[in-house]
Coordinates of C-alpha atoms and ligand atoms in Angstrom, one line a residue:
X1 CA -109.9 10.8 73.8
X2 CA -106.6 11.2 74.9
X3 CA -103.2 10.5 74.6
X4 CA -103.3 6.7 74.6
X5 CA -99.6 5.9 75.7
X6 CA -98.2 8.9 78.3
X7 CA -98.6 8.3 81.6
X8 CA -98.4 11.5 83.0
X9 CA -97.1 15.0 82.3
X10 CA -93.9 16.1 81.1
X11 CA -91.7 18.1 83.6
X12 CA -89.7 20.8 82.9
X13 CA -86.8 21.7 85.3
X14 CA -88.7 21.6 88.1
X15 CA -92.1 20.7 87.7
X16 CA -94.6 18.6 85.9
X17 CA -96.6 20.2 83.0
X18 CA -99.4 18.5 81.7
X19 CA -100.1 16.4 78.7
X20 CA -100.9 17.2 75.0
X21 CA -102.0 14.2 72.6
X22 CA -100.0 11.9 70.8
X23 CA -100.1 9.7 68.0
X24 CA -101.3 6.2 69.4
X25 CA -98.4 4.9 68.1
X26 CA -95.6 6.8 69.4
X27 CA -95.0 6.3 72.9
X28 CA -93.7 9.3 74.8
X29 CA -91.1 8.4 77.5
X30 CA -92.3 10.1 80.3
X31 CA -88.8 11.5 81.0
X32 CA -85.2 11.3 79.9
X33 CA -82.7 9.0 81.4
X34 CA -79.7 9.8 83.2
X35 CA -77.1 7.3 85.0
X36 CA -79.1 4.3 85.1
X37 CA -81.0 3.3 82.2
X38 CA -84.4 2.7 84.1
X39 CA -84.2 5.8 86.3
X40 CA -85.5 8.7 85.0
X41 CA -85.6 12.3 86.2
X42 CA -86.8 15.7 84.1
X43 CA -86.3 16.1 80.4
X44 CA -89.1 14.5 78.4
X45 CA -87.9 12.5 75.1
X46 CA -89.6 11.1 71.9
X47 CA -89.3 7.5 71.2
X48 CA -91.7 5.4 69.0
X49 CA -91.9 2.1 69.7
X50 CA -94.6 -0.6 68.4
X51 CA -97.8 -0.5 70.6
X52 CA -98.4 1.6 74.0
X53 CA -99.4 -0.8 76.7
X54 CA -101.1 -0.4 79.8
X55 CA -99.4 1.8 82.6
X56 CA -99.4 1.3 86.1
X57 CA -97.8 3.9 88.6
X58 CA -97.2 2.7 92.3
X59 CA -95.3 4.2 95.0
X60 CA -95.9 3.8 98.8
X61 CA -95.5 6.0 101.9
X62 CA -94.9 4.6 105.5
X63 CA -97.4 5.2 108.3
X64 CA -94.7 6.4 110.3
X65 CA -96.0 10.1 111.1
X66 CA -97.2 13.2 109.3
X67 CA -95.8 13.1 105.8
X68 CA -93.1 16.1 105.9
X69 CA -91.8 18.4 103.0
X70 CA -89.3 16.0 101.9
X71 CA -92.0 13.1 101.5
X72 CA -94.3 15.9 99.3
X73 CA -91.6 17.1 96.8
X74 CA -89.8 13.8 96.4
X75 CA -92.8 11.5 96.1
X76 CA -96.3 13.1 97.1
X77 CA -96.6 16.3 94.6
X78 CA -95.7 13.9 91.9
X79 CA -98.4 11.3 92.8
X80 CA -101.0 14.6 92.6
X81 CA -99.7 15.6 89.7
X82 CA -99.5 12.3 87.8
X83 CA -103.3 11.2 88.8
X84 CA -103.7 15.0 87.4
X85 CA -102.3 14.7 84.0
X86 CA -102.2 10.7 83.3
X87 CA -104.6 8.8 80.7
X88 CA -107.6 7.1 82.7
X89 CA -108.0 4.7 79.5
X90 CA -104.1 4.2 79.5
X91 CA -102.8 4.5 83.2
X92 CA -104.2 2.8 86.6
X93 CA -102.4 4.7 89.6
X94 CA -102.0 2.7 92.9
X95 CA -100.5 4.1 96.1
X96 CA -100.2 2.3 99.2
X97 CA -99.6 3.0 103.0
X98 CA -97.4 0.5 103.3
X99 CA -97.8 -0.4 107.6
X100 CA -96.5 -4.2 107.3
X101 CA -92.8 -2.0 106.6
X102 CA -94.0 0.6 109.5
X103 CA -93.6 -2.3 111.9
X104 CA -89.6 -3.1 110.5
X105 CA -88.7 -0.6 113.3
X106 CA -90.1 -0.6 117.0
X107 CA -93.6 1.2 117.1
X108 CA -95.7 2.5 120.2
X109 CA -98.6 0.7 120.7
X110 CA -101.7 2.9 119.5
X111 CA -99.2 4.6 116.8
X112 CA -100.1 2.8 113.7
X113 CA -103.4 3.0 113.8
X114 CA -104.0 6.4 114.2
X115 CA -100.2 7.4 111.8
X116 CA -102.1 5.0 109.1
X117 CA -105.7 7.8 109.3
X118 CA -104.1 10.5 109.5
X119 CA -101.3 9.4 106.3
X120 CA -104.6 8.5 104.4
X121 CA -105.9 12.2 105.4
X122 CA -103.1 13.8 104.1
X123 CA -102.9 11.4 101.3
X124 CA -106.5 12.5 100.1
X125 CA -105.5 16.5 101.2
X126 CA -102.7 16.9 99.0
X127 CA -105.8 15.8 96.3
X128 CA -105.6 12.7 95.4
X129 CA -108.5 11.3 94.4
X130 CA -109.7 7.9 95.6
X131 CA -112.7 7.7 92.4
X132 CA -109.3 7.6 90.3
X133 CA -106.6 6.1 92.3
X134 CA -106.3 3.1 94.2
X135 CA -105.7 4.3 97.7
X136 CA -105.4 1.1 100.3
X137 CA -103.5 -0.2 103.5
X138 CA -100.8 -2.8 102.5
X139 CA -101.9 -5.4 105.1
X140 CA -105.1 -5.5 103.9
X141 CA -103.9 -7.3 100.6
X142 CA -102.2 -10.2 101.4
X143 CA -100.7 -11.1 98.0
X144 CA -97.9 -8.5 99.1
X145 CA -96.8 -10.8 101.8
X146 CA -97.4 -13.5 99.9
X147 CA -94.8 -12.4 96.7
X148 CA -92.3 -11.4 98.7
X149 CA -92.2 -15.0 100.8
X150 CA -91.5 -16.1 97.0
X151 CA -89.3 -13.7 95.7
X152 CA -87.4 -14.1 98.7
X153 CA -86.2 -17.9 97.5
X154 CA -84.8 -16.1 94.6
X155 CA -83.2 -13.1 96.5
X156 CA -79.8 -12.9 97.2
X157 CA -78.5 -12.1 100.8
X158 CA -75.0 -11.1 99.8
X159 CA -77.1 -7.7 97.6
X160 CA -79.5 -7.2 100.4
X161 CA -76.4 -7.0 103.0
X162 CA -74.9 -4.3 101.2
X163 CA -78.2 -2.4 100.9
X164 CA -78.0 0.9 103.1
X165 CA -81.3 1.0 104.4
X166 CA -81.0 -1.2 107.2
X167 CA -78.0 -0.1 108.0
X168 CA -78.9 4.0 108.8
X169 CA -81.9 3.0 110.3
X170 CA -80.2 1.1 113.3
X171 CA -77.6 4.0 112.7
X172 CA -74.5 1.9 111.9
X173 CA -71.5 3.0 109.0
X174 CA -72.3 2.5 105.6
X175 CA -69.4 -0.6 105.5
X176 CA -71.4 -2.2 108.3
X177 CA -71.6 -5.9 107.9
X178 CA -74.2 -7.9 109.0
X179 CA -72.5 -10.1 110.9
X180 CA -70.5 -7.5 113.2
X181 CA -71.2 -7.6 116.8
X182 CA -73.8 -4.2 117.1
X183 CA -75.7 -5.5 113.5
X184 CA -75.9 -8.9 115.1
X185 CA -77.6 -7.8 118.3
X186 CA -80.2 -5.2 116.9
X187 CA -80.6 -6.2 113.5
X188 CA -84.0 -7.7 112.8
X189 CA -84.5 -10.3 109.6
X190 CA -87.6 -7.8 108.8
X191 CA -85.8 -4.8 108.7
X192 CA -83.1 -6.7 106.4
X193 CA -85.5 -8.1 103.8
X194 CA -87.7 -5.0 103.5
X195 CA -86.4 -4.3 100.6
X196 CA -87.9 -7.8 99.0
X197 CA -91.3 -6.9 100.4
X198 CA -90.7 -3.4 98.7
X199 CA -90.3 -5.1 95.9
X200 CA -93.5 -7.6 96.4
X201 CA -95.6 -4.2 96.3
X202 CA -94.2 -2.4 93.0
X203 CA -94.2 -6.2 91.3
X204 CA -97.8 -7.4 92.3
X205 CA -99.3 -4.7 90.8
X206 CA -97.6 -4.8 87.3
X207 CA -96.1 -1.3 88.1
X208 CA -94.5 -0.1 84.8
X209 CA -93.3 3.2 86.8
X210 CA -92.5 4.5 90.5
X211 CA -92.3 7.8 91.8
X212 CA -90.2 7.6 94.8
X213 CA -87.2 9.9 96.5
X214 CA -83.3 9.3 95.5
X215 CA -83.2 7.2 99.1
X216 CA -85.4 4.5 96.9
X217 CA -83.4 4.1 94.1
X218 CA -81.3 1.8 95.6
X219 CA -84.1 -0.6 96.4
X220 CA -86.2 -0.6 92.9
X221 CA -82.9 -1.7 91.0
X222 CA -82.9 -4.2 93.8
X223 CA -86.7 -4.6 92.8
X224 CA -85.7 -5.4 88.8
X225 CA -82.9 -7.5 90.1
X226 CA -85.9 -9.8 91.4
X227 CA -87.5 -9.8 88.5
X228 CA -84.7 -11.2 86.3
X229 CA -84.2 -13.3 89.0
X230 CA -88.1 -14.6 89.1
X231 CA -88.3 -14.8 85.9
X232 CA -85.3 -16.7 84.8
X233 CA -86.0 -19.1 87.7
X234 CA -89.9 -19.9 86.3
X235 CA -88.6 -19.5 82.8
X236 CA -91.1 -17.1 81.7
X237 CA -92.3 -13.4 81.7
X238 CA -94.3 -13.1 84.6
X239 CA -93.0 -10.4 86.1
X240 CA -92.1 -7.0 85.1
X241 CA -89.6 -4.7 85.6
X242 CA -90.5 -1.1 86.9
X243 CA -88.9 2.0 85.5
X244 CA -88.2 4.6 88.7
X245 CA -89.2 8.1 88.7
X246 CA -87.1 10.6 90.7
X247 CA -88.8 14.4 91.2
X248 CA -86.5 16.9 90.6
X249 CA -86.4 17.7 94.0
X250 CA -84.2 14.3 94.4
X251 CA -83.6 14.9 98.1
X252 CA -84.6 17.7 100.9
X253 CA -82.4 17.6 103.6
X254 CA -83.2 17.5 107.1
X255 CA -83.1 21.5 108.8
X256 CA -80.9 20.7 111.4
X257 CA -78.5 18.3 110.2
X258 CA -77.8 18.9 106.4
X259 CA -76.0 16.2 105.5
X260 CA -79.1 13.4 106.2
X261 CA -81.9 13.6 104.5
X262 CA -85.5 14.9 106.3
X263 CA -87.4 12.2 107.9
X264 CA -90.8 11.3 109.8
X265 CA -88.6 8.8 112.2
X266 CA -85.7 11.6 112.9
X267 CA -86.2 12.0 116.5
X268 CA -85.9 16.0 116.4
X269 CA -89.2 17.2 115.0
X270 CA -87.3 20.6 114.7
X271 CA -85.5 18.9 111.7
X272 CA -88.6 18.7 109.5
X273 CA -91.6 20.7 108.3
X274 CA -95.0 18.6 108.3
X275 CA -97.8 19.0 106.0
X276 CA -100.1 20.4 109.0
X277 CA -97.2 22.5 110.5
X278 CA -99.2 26.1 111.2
X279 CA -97.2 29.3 110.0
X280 CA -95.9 30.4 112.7
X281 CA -94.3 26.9 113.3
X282 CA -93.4 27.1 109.4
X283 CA -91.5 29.9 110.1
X284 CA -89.9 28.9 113.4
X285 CA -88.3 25.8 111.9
X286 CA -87.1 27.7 108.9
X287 CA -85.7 30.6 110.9
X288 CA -83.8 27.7 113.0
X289 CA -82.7 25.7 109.9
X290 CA -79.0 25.2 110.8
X291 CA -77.1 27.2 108.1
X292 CA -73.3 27.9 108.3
X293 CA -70.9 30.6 109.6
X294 CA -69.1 31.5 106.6
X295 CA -68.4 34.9 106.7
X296 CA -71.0 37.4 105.4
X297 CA -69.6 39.0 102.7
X298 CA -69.7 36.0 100.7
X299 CA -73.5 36.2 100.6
X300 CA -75.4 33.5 99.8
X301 CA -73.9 30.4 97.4
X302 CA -75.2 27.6 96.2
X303 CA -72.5 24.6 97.3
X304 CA -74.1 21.6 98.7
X305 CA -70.8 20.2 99.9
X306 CA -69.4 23.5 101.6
X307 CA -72.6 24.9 102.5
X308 CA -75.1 22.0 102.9
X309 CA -77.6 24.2 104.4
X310 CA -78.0 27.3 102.8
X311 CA -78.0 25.1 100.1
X312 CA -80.2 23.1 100.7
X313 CA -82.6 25.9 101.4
X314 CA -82.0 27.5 97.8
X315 CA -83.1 23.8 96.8
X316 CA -86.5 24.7 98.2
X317 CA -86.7 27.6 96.4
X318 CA -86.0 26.5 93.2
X319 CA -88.6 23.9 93.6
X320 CA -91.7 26.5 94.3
X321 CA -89.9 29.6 92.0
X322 CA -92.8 30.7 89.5
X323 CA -90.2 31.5 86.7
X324 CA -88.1 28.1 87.7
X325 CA -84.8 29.9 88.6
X326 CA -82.6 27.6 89.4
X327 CA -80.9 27.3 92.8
X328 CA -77.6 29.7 91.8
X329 CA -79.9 32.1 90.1
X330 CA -82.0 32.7 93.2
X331 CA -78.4 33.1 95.2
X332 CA -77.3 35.7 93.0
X333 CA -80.4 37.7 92.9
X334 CA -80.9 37.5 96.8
X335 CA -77.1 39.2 97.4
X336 CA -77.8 41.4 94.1
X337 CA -80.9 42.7 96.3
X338 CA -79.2 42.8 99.2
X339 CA -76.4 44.6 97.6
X340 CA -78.7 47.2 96.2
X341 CA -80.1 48.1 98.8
X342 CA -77.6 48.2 101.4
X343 CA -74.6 49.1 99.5
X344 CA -72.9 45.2 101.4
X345 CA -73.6 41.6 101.9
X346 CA -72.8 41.9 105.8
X347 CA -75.7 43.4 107.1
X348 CA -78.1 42.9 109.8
X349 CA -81.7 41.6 110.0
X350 CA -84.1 42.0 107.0
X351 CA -80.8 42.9 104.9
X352 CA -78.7 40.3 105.8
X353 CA -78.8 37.9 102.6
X354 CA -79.4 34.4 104.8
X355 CA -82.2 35.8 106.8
X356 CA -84.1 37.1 103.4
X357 CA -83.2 33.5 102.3
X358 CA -84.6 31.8 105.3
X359 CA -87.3 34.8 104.8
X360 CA -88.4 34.1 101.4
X361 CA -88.4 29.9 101.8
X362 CA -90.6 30.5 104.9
X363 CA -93.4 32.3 102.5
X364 CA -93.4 29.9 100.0
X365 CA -93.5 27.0 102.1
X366 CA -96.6 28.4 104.2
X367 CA -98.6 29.4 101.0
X368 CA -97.8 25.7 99.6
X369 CA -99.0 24.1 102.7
X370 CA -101.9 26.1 104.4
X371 CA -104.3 24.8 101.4
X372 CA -103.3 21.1 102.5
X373 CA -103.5 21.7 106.5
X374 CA -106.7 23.4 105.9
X375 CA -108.3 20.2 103.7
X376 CA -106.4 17.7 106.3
X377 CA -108.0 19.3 109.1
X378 CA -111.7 19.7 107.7
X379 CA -111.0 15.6 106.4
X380 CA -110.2 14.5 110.0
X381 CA -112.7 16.6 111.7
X382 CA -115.8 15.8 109.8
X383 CA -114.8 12.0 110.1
X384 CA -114.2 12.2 113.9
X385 CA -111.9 9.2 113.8
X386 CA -115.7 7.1 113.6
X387 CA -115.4 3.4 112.5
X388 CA -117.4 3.4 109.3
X389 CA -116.9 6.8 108.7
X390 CA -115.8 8.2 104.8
X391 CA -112.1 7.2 105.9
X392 CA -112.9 3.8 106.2
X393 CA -114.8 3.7 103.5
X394 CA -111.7 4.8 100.8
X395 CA -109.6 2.5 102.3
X396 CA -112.1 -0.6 102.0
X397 CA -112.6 0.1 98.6
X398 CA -109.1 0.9 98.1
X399 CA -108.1 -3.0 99.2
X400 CA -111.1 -4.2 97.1
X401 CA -109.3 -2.8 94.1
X402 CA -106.4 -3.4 95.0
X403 CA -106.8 -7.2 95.8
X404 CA -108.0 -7.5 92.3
X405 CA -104.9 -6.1 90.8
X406 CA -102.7 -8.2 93.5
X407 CA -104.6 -11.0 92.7
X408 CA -104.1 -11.2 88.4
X409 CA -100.4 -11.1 89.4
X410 CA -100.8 -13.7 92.3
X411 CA -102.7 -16.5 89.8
X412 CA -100.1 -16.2 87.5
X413 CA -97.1 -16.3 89.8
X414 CA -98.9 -19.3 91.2
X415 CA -99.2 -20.8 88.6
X416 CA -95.3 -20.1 86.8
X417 CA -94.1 -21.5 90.6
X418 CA -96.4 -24.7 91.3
X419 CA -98.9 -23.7 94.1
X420 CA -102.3 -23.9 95.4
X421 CA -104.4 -26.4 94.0
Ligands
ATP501 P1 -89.0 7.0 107.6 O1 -88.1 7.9 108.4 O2 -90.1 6.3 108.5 O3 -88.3 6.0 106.7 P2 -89.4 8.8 105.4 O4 -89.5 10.2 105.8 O5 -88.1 8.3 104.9 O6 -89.9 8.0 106.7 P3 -90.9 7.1 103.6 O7 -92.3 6.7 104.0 O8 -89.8 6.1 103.9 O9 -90.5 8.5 104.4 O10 -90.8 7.5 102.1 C1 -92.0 7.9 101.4 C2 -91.5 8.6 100.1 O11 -90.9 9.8 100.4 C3 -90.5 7.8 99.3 O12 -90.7 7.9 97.9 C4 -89.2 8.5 99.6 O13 -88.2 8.3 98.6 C5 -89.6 9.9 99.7 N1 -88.8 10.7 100.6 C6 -88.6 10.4 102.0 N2 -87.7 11.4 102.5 C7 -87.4 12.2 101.5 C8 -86.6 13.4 101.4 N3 -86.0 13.8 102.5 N4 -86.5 14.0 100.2 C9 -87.1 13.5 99.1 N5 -87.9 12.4 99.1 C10 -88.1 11.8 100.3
MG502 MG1 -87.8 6.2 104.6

């Protein structure tokens, strides 16, 4: 048997490794914590403690569009590899395309149906595995809605105001209140109290551990904040509080405008790579990436404040380098190349170090991503979009499961609060 009590693999700078067996009574901490006590990122750590319990990992993805590169590094390659390396007899693993928070923003009639196939068709491309996951539609398990209707008598306003979420999507300053004029007229009370529905999904499935992008961060210490609030209020322990998992790859940054992060609802699809972009529009996107005009003959340097875009392309880099050089490593060696060859940093084409750069990401990128538009592709194809095709099938088994899990939470939350029957 295995490892009874790690829940996935350890990562080293920048990626996951996979597990080796444990005593049954040492429980490894997945990873080591840095600012926040429940957030954890790479380093894996040692800690015995009395008796491993169950794990459950959930994260969620919107139905919003083709998952992009910034969606795989900061949350998707992680699911893979957890499902990969995590205990079956220790660890259930539950991810969700979560529609009812699609629908917090204005959507296209016709949109969300097909967004929420084709998300589950790049869902099972990347290789998850719906025999081993739970894999399932939020709406079609209703104790989601139904937790965050109760957590949401125990939520504060004043926390959820200051939340940022709301407050880039309808593109307003950070210091935005809710009660100034433009928030008043566009903002929506859905869009305002996702995050309590965010955190009805992580908390009716038990999940000891989320995999999520820096952007969520935010919202699962919001998430533990309703759980002492929950439970404090029904005097008991009937929820519990989910550690957060951050990739390494915290945050990729969108191609044309460095400073925001890469998202399916930016409304320039040149400012994001999709799963199923071909090559050539791999490398047209990359080639474009907005970069800086600091002169030449500084090369290429790794300074995410000064140079947000080269920078953020070294980030890439880093992520997919085989001997995991880090971001400055890869900077040096580019101009050290560039140098030797050429005798200066300023040169032209091929030699000039931000085109190699933009060169080099392009080829890594494509050889990640041609496996997964090639398995998307087939998935889609040989389903035909068909009612009752292999599609529909994962997902309704994927909400049988997954009512099950809502629903052990659900009788007990029911029962701590004073409903049904
Ligand atoms: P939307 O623009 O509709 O909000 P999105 O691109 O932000 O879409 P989500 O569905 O909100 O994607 O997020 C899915 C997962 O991907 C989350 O765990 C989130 O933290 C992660 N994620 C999203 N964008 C990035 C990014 N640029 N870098 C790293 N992780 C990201
Ligand atoms: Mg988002």
């Amino acid at each position: 048997m295995k490892s009874l009590t790690r829940p996935y693999g350890l990562m080293c700078r920048h990626r996951l490794t996979s597990l080796t067996t444990r005593a049954s009574n040492l429980q490894q901490r997945p990873y080591s914590s840095n600012s926040s006590s429940e957030t954890r990122t790479a380093t894996p750590t040692a800690t015995p403690t009395k008796k491993a319990q169950r794990q459950v990992i959930f994260s969620g993805i919107q139905p919003t569009g083709i998952p992009h590169l910034g969606n795989y590094l900061g949350a998707l390659q992680q699911w893979k590899r957890m499902q990969d390396s995590a205990d079956p007899e220790t660890t259930d693993l539950i991810f969700s395309v979560v529609d009812l928070h699609a629908i917090t923003v204005p959507q296209q009639r016709g949109n969300l149906k097909k967004w929420k196939r084709e998300m589950l068709a790049a869902l099972l491309a990347i290789g998850l595995d719906p025999k081993r996951c739970t894999i399932f539609y939020q709406s079609m398990v209703p104790g989601h809605s139904e937790l965050q209707w109760i957590l949401s008598c125990t939520a504060s306003t004043g926390y959820l105001s200051r939340m940022t979420q709301w407050k880039s999507k309808l593109q307003l300053a950070d210091d935005a209140h809710m009660l100034d004029d433009k928030a008043k007229s566009s903002l929506k009370h859905g869009l305002f109290s996702y995050p309590i529905l965010q955190a009805a999904d992580i908390l009716v499935h038990r999940a000891t551990h989320v995999p999520v992008g820096e952007d969520q961060r935010q919202h699962l210490e919001f998430a533990r904040e309703c759980v002492t609030n929950f439970n404090h209020a029904y005097k008991g322990k009937v929820l519990v509080a989910p550690e957060t998992i951050l990739s390494p790859t915290k945050r990729v940054m969108s191609l044309q405008l460095p400073t925001k992060k890469m998202s399916k609802s930016d409304p320039d699809p040149s400012s994001r790579i999709l799963l199923t972009d071909t090559p050539s529009e791999i490398h047209a996107k990359i080639l474009k990436a907005r970069t800086d005009s600091l002169t030449p003959s500084l090369g290429i340097t790794f300074d995410p404040i000064q140079r947000p875009g080269v920078s953020n392309l070294l980030q890439l880099l880093s992520h997919f380098d085989t001997q995991d050089r880090s971001a400055q490593e890869i900077a040096a060696q580019i101009n050290a190349e560039v140098m030797g060859n050429h005798g200066g940093l300023g040169g032209e084409g091929e030699e000039n170090p931000l085109r190699k750069l933009k060169e080099r990401v392009s080829e890594v990128v494509q050889r990640e991503l041609n496996p997964i538009r090639e398995k998307y592709l087939k998935l889609l194809q040989e389903d035909g979009g068909k009612e009752g095709g292999y599609l529909d099938e994962v997902i309704r088994e994927g909400a049988r499961k997954a009512n099950e899990s809502a629903e052990r939470t659900m009788s007990r939350v029911r029962r701590a609060v004073e409903l049904g029957a």
